[in-house]
PDB file of C-alpha atoms in Angstrom:
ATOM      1  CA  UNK A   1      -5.562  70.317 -31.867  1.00 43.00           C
ATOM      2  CA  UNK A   2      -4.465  70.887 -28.716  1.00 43.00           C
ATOM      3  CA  UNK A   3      -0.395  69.805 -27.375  1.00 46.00           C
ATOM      4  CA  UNK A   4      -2.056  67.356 -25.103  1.00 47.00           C
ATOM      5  CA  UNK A   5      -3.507  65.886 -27.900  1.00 46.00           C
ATOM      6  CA  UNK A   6      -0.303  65.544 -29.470  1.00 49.00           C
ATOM      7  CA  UNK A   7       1.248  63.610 -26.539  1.00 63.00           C
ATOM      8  CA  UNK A   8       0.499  60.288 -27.009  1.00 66.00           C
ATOM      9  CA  UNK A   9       1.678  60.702 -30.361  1.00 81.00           C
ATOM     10  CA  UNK A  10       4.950  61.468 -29.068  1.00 80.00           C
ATOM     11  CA  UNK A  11       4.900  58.803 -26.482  1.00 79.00           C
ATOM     12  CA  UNK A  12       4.579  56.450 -29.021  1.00 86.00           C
ATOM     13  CA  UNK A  13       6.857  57.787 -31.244  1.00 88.00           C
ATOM     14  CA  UNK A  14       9.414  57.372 -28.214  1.00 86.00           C
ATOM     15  CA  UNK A  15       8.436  54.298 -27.341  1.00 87.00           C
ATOM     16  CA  UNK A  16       8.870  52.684 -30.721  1.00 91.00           C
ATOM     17  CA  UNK A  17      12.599  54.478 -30.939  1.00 91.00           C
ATOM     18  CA  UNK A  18      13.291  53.126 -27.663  1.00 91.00           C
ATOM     19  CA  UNK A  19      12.657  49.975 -28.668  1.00 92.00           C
ATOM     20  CA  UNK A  20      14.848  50.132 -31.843  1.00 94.00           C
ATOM     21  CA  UNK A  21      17.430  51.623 -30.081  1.00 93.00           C
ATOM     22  CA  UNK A  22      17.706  48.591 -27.659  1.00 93.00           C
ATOM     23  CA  UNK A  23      17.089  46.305 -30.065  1.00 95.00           C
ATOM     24  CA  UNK A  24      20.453  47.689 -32.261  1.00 95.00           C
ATOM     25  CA  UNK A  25      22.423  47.965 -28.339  1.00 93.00           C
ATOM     26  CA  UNK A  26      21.378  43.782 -27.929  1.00 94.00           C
ATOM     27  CA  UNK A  27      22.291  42.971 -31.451  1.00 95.00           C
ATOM     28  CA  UNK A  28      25.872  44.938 -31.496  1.00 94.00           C
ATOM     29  CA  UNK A  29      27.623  42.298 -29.436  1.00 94.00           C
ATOM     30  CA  UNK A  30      25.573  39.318 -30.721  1.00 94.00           C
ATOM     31  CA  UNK A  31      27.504  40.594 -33.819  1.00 95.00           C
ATOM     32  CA  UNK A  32      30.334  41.298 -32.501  1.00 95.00           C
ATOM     33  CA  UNK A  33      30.741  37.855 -31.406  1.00 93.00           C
ATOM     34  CA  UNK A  34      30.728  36.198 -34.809  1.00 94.00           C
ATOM     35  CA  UNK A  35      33.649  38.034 -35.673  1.00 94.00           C
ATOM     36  CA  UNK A  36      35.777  38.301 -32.033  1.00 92.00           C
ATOM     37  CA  UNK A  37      36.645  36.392 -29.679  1.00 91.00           C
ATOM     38  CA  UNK A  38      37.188  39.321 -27.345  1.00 90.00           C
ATOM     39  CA  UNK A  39      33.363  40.133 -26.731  1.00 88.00           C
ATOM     40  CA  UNK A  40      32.601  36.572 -24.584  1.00 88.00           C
ATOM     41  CA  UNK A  41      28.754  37.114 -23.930  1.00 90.00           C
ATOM     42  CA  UNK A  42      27.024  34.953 -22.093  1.00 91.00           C
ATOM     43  CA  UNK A  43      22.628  35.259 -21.796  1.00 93.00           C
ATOM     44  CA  UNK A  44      22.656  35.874 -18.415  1.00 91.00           C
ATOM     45  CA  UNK A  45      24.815  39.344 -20.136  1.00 91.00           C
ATOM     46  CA  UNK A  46      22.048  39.738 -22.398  1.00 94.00           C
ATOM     47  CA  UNK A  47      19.644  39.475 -19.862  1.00 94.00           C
ATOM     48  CA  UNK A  48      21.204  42.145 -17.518  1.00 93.00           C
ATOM     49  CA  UNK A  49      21.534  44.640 -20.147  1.00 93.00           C
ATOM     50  CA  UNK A  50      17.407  43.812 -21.563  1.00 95.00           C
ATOM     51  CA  UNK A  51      17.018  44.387 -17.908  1.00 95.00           C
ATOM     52  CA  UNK A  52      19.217  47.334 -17.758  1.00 95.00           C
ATOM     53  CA  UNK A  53      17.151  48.957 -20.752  1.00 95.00           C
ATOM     54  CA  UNK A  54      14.252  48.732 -19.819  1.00 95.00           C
ATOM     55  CA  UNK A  55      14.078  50.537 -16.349  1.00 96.00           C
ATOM     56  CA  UNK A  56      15.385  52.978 -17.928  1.00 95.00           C
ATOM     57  CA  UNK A  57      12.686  53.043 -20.524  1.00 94.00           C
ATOM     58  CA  UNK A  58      10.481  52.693 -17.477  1.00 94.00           C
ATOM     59  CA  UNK A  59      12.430  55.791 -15.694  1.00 94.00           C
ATOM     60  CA  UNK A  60      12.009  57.707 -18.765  1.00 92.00           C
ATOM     61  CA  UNK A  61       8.165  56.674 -19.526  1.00 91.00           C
ATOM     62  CA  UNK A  62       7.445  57.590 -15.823  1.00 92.00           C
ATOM     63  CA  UNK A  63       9.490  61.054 -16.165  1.00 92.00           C
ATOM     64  CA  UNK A  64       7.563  61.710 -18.825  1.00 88.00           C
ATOM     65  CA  UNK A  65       3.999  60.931 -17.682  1.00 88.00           C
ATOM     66  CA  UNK A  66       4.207  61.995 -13.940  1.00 90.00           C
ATOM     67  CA  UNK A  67       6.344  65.307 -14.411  1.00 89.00           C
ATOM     68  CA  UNK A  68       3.918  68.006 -15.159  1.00 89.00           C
ATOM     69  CA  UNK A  69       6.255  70.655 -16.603  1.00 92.00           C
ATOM     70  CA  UNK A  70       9.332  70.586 -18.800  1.00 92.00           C
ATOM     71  CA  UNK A  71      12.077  71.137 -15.892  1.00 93.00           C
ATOM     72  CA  UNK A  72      10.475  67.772 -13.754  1.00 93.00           C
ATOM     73  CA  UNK A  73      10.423  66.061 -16.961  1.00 92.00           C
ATOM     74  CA  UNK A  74      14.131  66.709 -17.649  1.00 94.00           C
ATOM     75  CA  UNK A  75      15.106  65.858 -14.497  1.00 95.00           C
ATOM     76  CA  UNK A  76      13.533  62.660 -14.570  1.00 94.00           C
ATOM     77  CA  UNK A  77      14.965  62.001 -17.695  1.00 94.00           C
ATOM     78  CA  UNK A  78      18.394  63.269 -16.305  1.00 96.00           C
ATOM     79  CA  UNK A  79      18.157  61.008 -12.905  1.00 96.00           C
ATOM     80  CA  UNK A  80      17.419  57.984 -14.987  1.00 96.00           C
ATOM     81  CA  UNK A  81      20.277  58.220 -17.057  1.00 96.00           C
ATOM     82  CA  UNK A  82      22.192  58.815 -14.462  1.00 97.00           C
ATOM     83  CA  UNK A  83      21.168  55.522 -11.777  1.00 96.00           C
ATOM     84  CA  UNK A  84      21.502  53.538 -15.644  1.00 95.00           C
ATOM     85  CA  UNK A  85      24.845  54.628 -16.353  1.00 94.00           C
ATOM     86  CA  UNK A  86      26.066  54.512 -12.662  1.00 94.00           C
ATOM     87  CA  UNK A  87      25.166  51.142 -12.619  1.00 93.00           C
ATOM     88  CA  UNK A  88      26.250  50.206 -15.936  1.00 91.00           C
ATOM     89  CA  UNK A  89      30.047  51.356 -14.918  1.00 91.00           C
ATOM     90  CA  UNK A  90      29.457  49.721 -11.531  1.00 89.00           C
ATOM     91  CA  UNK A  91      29.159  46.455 -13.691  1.00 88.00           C
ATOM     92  CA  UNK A  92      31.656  47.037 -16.376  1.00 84.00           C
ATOM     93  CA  UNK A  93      34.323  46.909 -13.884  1.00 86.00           C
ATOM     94  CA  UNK A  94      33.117  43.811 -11.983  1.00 75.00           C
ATOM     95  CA  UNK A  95      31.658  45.550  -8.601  1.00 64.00           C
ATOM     96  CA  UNK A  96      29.117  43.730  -8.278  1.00 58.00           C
ATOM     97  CA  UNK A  97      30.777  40.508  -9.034  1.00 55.00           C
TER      98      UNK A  97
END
């Protein structure tokens, strides 16, 4: 078999981790809540942070697809974690409030 072959293996196999891994980000402060009051979220929260998640699933997916060697690919990967985290600070401290 060829590594092409092996891709959408891969793909899914990222995809489904992906999905666990936001799944376990959504349900750490849906725990957190039944034991603190100091983590206060609200859906709309939830909903920013799904949101949040998945363009930068979608960032990553598209890295991943479009690039066609390893250096675009990691710099796709690297540019989506970086818009995701710059906004995700850029909400934690109430910017865009």
């Amino acid at each position: 078999m060829s590594a092409i072959e092996h891709r959408p293996d891969r793909l899914q196999q990222f995809r489904l981790g992906f999905a666990l891994l936001a799944i376990a980000i959504l349900a750490a402060p849906m725990i957190a809540m039944q034991f603190t009051r100091e983590v206060a979220w609200g859906p709309g929260d939830f909903i920013v942070v799904a949101g949040l998640l998945a363009a930068l699933f979608a960032g990553i997916e598209l890295a991943l697809r479009a690039a066609r060697n390893r250096a675009g690919r990691i710099a796709g990967i690297v540019l989506s974690l970086a818009v995701f985290l710059t906004v995700w600070a850029e909400l934690a401290v109430g910017i865009f409030d």
